[in-house]
């Protein structure tokens, strides 16, 4: 009668249980590093994105005028919001500020595999440190997150680049070059043919020769990064190369170096990045797009009216992350789990409800009949929710002061004294009474 | 530079930590009853609410036309969405369907204490049982939720009513009565003077005499519910009274009867309720509005094009629930907690990072320096995040193969062999090495 809106998703319990486990694992990793949860509005002033986010996001913005005449937008990304929040309490917050949050975002894109109009991201950011250690900690928490989800080193790689190397190289070329436009071309380089990539660079103001030279330079080996300094001869490139090397050294100490490969062709789509940027890729290439990315954005807080505050972060999204976990065979099982079903036969609701309450009090997931169903219907239901143990409160058993305890996997059953169930047991099983 | 939008909220870490604990406690209770988490879209067709939710919600709807010309709305409530989802998979889902989810909703209301334009609700519903046991389980999980949050019986009460008693009594009066309108008047009765309440009833088609009589009837004692049957003499009233009594009997077995009081003046604002409805109130009256409410809505699924499917549910919201918890003094402390800060003195990053990794691997929250700060600045920061233990990795200590372990509450400190830290200890403290 009413249809779900295109690009939006309904999550039913079995799939949601798997998603919840992944969200929890991600957040447990992030919390272990001392990132603190925040929560943020769904609507923000549309101008915030028009001013800050770059044209790609603005084209895809869900924006409208609210009943009070405000031009508002459904948040397409978190960074402008956290920048606003940092600026609002800059004096009170002790630095570095380490925040995370998991929530949905919205972009009016064409839905496809791994892309929806409503998607979830866990945003993880450090504000207030320009040190390479902060970049490395972001790489480390990202790497730990993936290994804690069950991936191993051969499953993924972080392609690490540096915006200032890209920008610094571009400014060495003669001509009227639109650096933002050229960096956006780099961001697309992996997705298009080389000729088209060069055309995009030419569109940004490079000559074809410059485009080819630039392309070659970005192909440099990690061992030969100094060649870029020699080529450019500028302090900017020297600083950027040194910074990149320092981040990789810190990544070594932080235990994440093994996941990192140099890849100057990686640029990230958003305009506000300033230093190290990285993208996570499926090593097998089966998931062809970047799984997620992140990087340093040192100028954003100041551009929001705050004091200069360096920042670095990353943001895994649910749709691509699930593709990678599925590809690697570590996506959690999509199935319900239930500790007990307390089955009622005859007028035994008072006993069944008491047993259910006691079992819940020790932390178990327990259902009992709320629909006045037959023995068979209740047993089928218990099976459908994967109940491990069924406790049968039957009128006749109860006359003898007993309930029946049935192990659903083996099918074995035995009786237990109703007064001792669960008694001292936090998690009584068939074996406790057989 | 950019302002947060009116009626929306930013949650910083300390407050968020308290909110997270409350959300987790609520969800733990609900999961223990076998309710399964679902997740749902933020946008739905606006028509869904215009058709189903009643005029009050529609007036407050955030709706707009998306880039594809769809008339969409930010969901003001969950029930129409879950009805849509039940209908979409009606054949596959084993009954009863027990679902929950926690997420934000949006209504363009005037912000005031306990009311925001963006608010969070945990929706909890059972589909597929018309039995009083299902109503009672909803009351029971609501009651358990509040006691698990630290409230006791004297803190709150559930005012229980029945829509069919209200509707059944109204239809016994002569005249052209708008039953929906009259029930909305009942919903407002506690918030306005008696004279205004009677005026509202008259506006719904009752005479002043009928309004007074109706008001008297709703004041009936629990022991005298049979008087309503006598007065009305209709099967509808008889069935409704019996159903209400059966729900209260089941509530006794489910351990929640003590929280319930009969209150026929309770009606709930939404149009789609059909049977038992209830609202939770602060017993002290300090929080003057209903904390949350719920009830039975047996016709909604069918009205969405599904097979007739009885339903009952409730939905606590964050804003009023926090007022009640604060009033009762059981709102969690708004403070950060941190297990370890690993302090670096000199060039000791590799050791500090290794210790931090090992401590995280056993489930601790651990921070280390990522901003190249002095000893004093790091110690102040460790204090600001309430670190329980500071582990000092100093160049000189390390020459002796040692780190310093400092208990932040007592200020006591001792040394520990770096190779044995954390070693076999999952959670090493000062006491382990003193």
XYZ file of N, CA and C in Angstrom, chain B residues 337-423:
261
model
N 35.112 8.002 31.560
C 35.901 7.040 32.326
C 36.956 6.432 31.409
N 38.131 6.232 31.968
C 39.287 5.760 31.205
C 40.078 4.821 32.093
N 40.470 3.673 31.574
C 41.225 2.724 32.392
C 42.694 3.140 32.529
N 43.342 3.462 31.407
C 44.780 3.760 31.439
C 45.135 4.940 30.546
N 46.065 5.751 31.028
C 46.764 6.670 30.151
C 48.234 6.263 30.161
N 48.810 6.032 28.994
C 50.222 5.649 28.909
C 51.010 6.898 28.522
N 51.772 7.384 29.482
C 52.452 8.676 29.356
C 53.858 8.470 28.790
N 54.213 9.282 27.794
C 55.534 9.162 27.167
C 56.443 10.288 27.658
N 57.646 9.917 28.153
C 58.653 10.916 28.500
C 59.893 10.627 27.669
N 60.212 11.561 26.751
C 61.317 11.316 25.823
C 60.842 10.454 24.673
N 61.782 9.824 24.036
C 61.477 9.086 22.809
C 61.072 7.646 23.154
N 59.909 7.479 23.712
C 59.483 6.158 24.188
C 58.191 5.701 23.512
N 57.898 6.286 22.346
C 56.620 5.994 21.685
C 56.438 4.515 21.385
N 57.544 3.864 20.961
C 57.381 2.452 20.576
C 56.938 1.597 21.772
N 57.538 1.849 22.939
C 57.163 1.090 24.139
C 55.741 1.466 24.590
N 55.463 2.764 24.627
C 54.138 3.219 25.060
C 53.051 2.641 24.160
N 53.306 2.636 22.862
C 52.304 2.134 21.915
C 52.097 0.637 22.094
N 53.185 -0.076 22.376
C 53.066 -1.526 22.585
C 52.259 -1.811 23.847
N 52.523 -1.068 24.921
C 51.772 -1.254 26.172
C 50.290 -0.927 25.949
N 50.045 0.164 25.259
C 48.650 0.563 24.998
C 47.918 -0.528 24.215
N 48.593 -1.068 23.206
C 47.971 -2.138 22.395
C 47.643 -3.350 23.257
N 48.606 -3.762 24.094
C 48.384 -4.947 24.935
C 47.224 -4.728 25.917
N 47.166 -3.536 26.489
C 46.079 -3.247 27.442
C 44.720 -3.215 26.728
N 44.698 -2.680 25.516
C 43.438 -2.651 24.753
C 42.974 -4.056 24.405
N 43.955 -4.931 24.134
C 43.609 -6.290 23.719
C 42.864 -7.035 24.816
N 43.044 -6.623 26.085
C 42.261 -7.272 27.140
C 41.049 -6.426 27.540
N 40.608 -5.542 26.647
C 39.313 -4.892 26.823
C 39.329 -3.570 27.565
N 40.509 -2.993 27.767
C 40.579 -1.728 28.490
C 40.482 -0.523 27.558
N 40.045 0.596 28.131
C 40.058 1.879 27.428
C 41.384 2.556 27.748
N 42.185 2.791 26.708
C 43.569 3.222 26.886
C 43.894 4.361 25.933
N 44.436 5.447 26.472
C 44.955 6.504 25.613
C 46.446 6.652 25.827
N 47.114 7.130 24.778
C 48.515 7.512 24.919
C 48.709 8.822 24.181
N 49.880 9.412 24.302
C 50.112 10.732 23.723
C 50.124 10.678 22.193
N 49.326 11.532 21.571
C 49.406 11.686 20.114
C 49.680 13.144 19.756
N 50.105 13.947 20.738
C 50.290 15.373 20.475
C 51.640 15.896 20.947
N 52.571 14.991 21.258
C 53.938 15.365 21.628
C 53.956 16.410 22.747
N 53.244 16.116 23.824
C 53.124 17.078 24.920
C 54.097 16.789 26.057
N 54.251 17.783 26.920
C 55.125 17.667 28.087
C 54.523 16.709 29.108
N 55.355 16.304 30.074
C 54.891 15.461 31.181
C 53.665 16.085 31.857
N 53.780 17.362 32.203
C 52.693 18.020 32.933
C 51.410 18.091 32.121
N 51.545 18.411 30.828
C 50.351 18.509 29.977
C 49.689 17.147 29.838
N 50.519 16.095 29.722
C 49.943 14.756 29.613
C 49.246 14.366 30.912
N 49.859 14.713 32.062
C 49.262 14.362 33.351
C 47.928 15.087 33.537
N 47.871 16.362 33.144
C 46.611 17.110 33.220
C 45.532 16.472 32.336
N 45.964 16.062 31.154
C 45.010 15.441 30.238
C 44.501 14.131 30.836
N 45.408 13.312 31.383
C 45.018 12.038 31.996
C 43.994 12.288 33.104
N 44.184 13.370 33.821
C 43.251 13.744 34.871
C 41.902 14.143 34.272
N 41.945 14.877 33.179
C 40.698 15.379 32.578
C 39.836 14.255 32.015
N 40.454 13.138 31.656
C 39.671 12.004 31.135
C 39.433 10.964 32.239
N 39.720 11.337 33.503
C 39.495 10.445 34.650
C 40.200 9.098 34.503
N 41.451 9.122 34.040
C 42.218 7.877 33.926
C 42.403 7.275 35.316
N 42.151 5.986 35.453
C 42.326 5.341 36.759
C 43.802 5.122 37.066
N 44.529 4.676 36.039
C 45.947 4.388 36.215
C 46.735 5.082 35.105
N 47.859 5.702 35.482
C 48.767 6.248 34.478
C 50.027 5.381 34.475
N 50.391 4.924 33.288
C 51.622 4.154 33.121
C 52.633 5.093 32.474
N 53.762 5.328 33.162
C 54.740 6.281 32.647
C 55.894 5.527 31.995
N 56.007 5.721 30.675
C 57.133 5.141 29.952
C 58.175 6.238 29.791
N 59.195 6.251 30.702
C 60.221 7.284 30.689
C 61.532 6.714 30.203
N 62.296 7.528 29.503
C 63.560 7.033 28.939
C 64.469 6.435 30.011
N 64.565 7.138 31.166
C 65.501 6.667 32.195
C 65.027 5.356 32.829
N 63.697 5.311 33.168
C 63.122 4.059 33.699
C 63.382 2.899 32.742
N 63.205 3.175 31.470
C 63.303 2.093 30.486
C 64.718 1.551 30.386
N 65.709 2.429 30.671
C 67.095 1.943 30.692
C 67.265 0.851 31.739
N 66.452 0.938 32.824
C 66.447 -0.108 33.848
C 65.383 -1.173 33.587
N 64.781 -1.104 32.409
C 63.750 -2.099 32.082
C 62.467 -1.934 32.864
N 62.166 -0.706 33.255
C 60.988 -0.490 34.092
C 60.058 0.596 33.550
N 58.802 0.506 33.936
C 57.860 1.623 33.764
C 57.306 1.962 35.144
N 56.728 3.167 35.273
C 56.120 3.571 36.540
C 54.599 3.424 36.423
N 53.986 2.884 37.486
C 52.540 2.684 37.513
C 51.968 3.570 38.607
N 51.098 4.490 38.230
C 50.578 5.475 39.191
C 49.072 5.327 39.325
N 48.608 5.126 40.556
C 47.176 5.109 40.844
C 46.707 6.551 40.981
N 45.774 6.951 40.139
C 45.434 8.370 40.071
C 44.567 8.808 41.237
N 43.833 7.884 41.860
C 43.002 8.313 42.982
C 43.854 8.573 44.223
N 44.738 7.607 44.551
C 45.557 7.766 45.753
C 46.804 8.593 45.498
N 47.245 8.632 44.238
C 48.507 9.289 43.929
C 49.712 8.390 44.135
N 49.498 7.166 44.655
C 50.602 6.231 44.881
C 51.212 5.772 43.566
N 52.528 5.594 43.565
C 53.147 5.060 42.363
C 54.265 4.086 42.697
N 54.491 3.172 41.762
C 55.533 2.158 41.943
C 56.078 1.815 40.558
N 57.145 1.015 40.528
C 57.670 0.611 39.227
C 57.290 -0.837 38.938
N 57.282 -1.151 37.648
C 56.970 -2.511 37.209
C 57.919 -2.847 36.067
N 58.322 -4.122 35.958
C 59.188 -4.504 34.836
C 58.436 -4.299 33.521
N 59.050 -3.619 32.584
C 58.338 -3.308 31.337
C 57.942 -4.584 30.591
N 58.756 -5.615 30.707
C 58.435 -6.854 29.986
C 57.236 -7.574 30.589
N 56.947 -7.287 31.875
C 55.816 -7.929 32.537
C 54.609 -6.997 32.594
N 54.645 -5.961 31.780
C 53.535 -5.021 31.817
C 52.879 -4.923 30.458
N 51.641 -5.346 30.290
C 50.781 -5.909 31.333
C 51.032 -7.379 31.610
N 51.867 -8.062 30.792
C 52.139 -9.477 31.054
C 50.868 -10.286 31.124
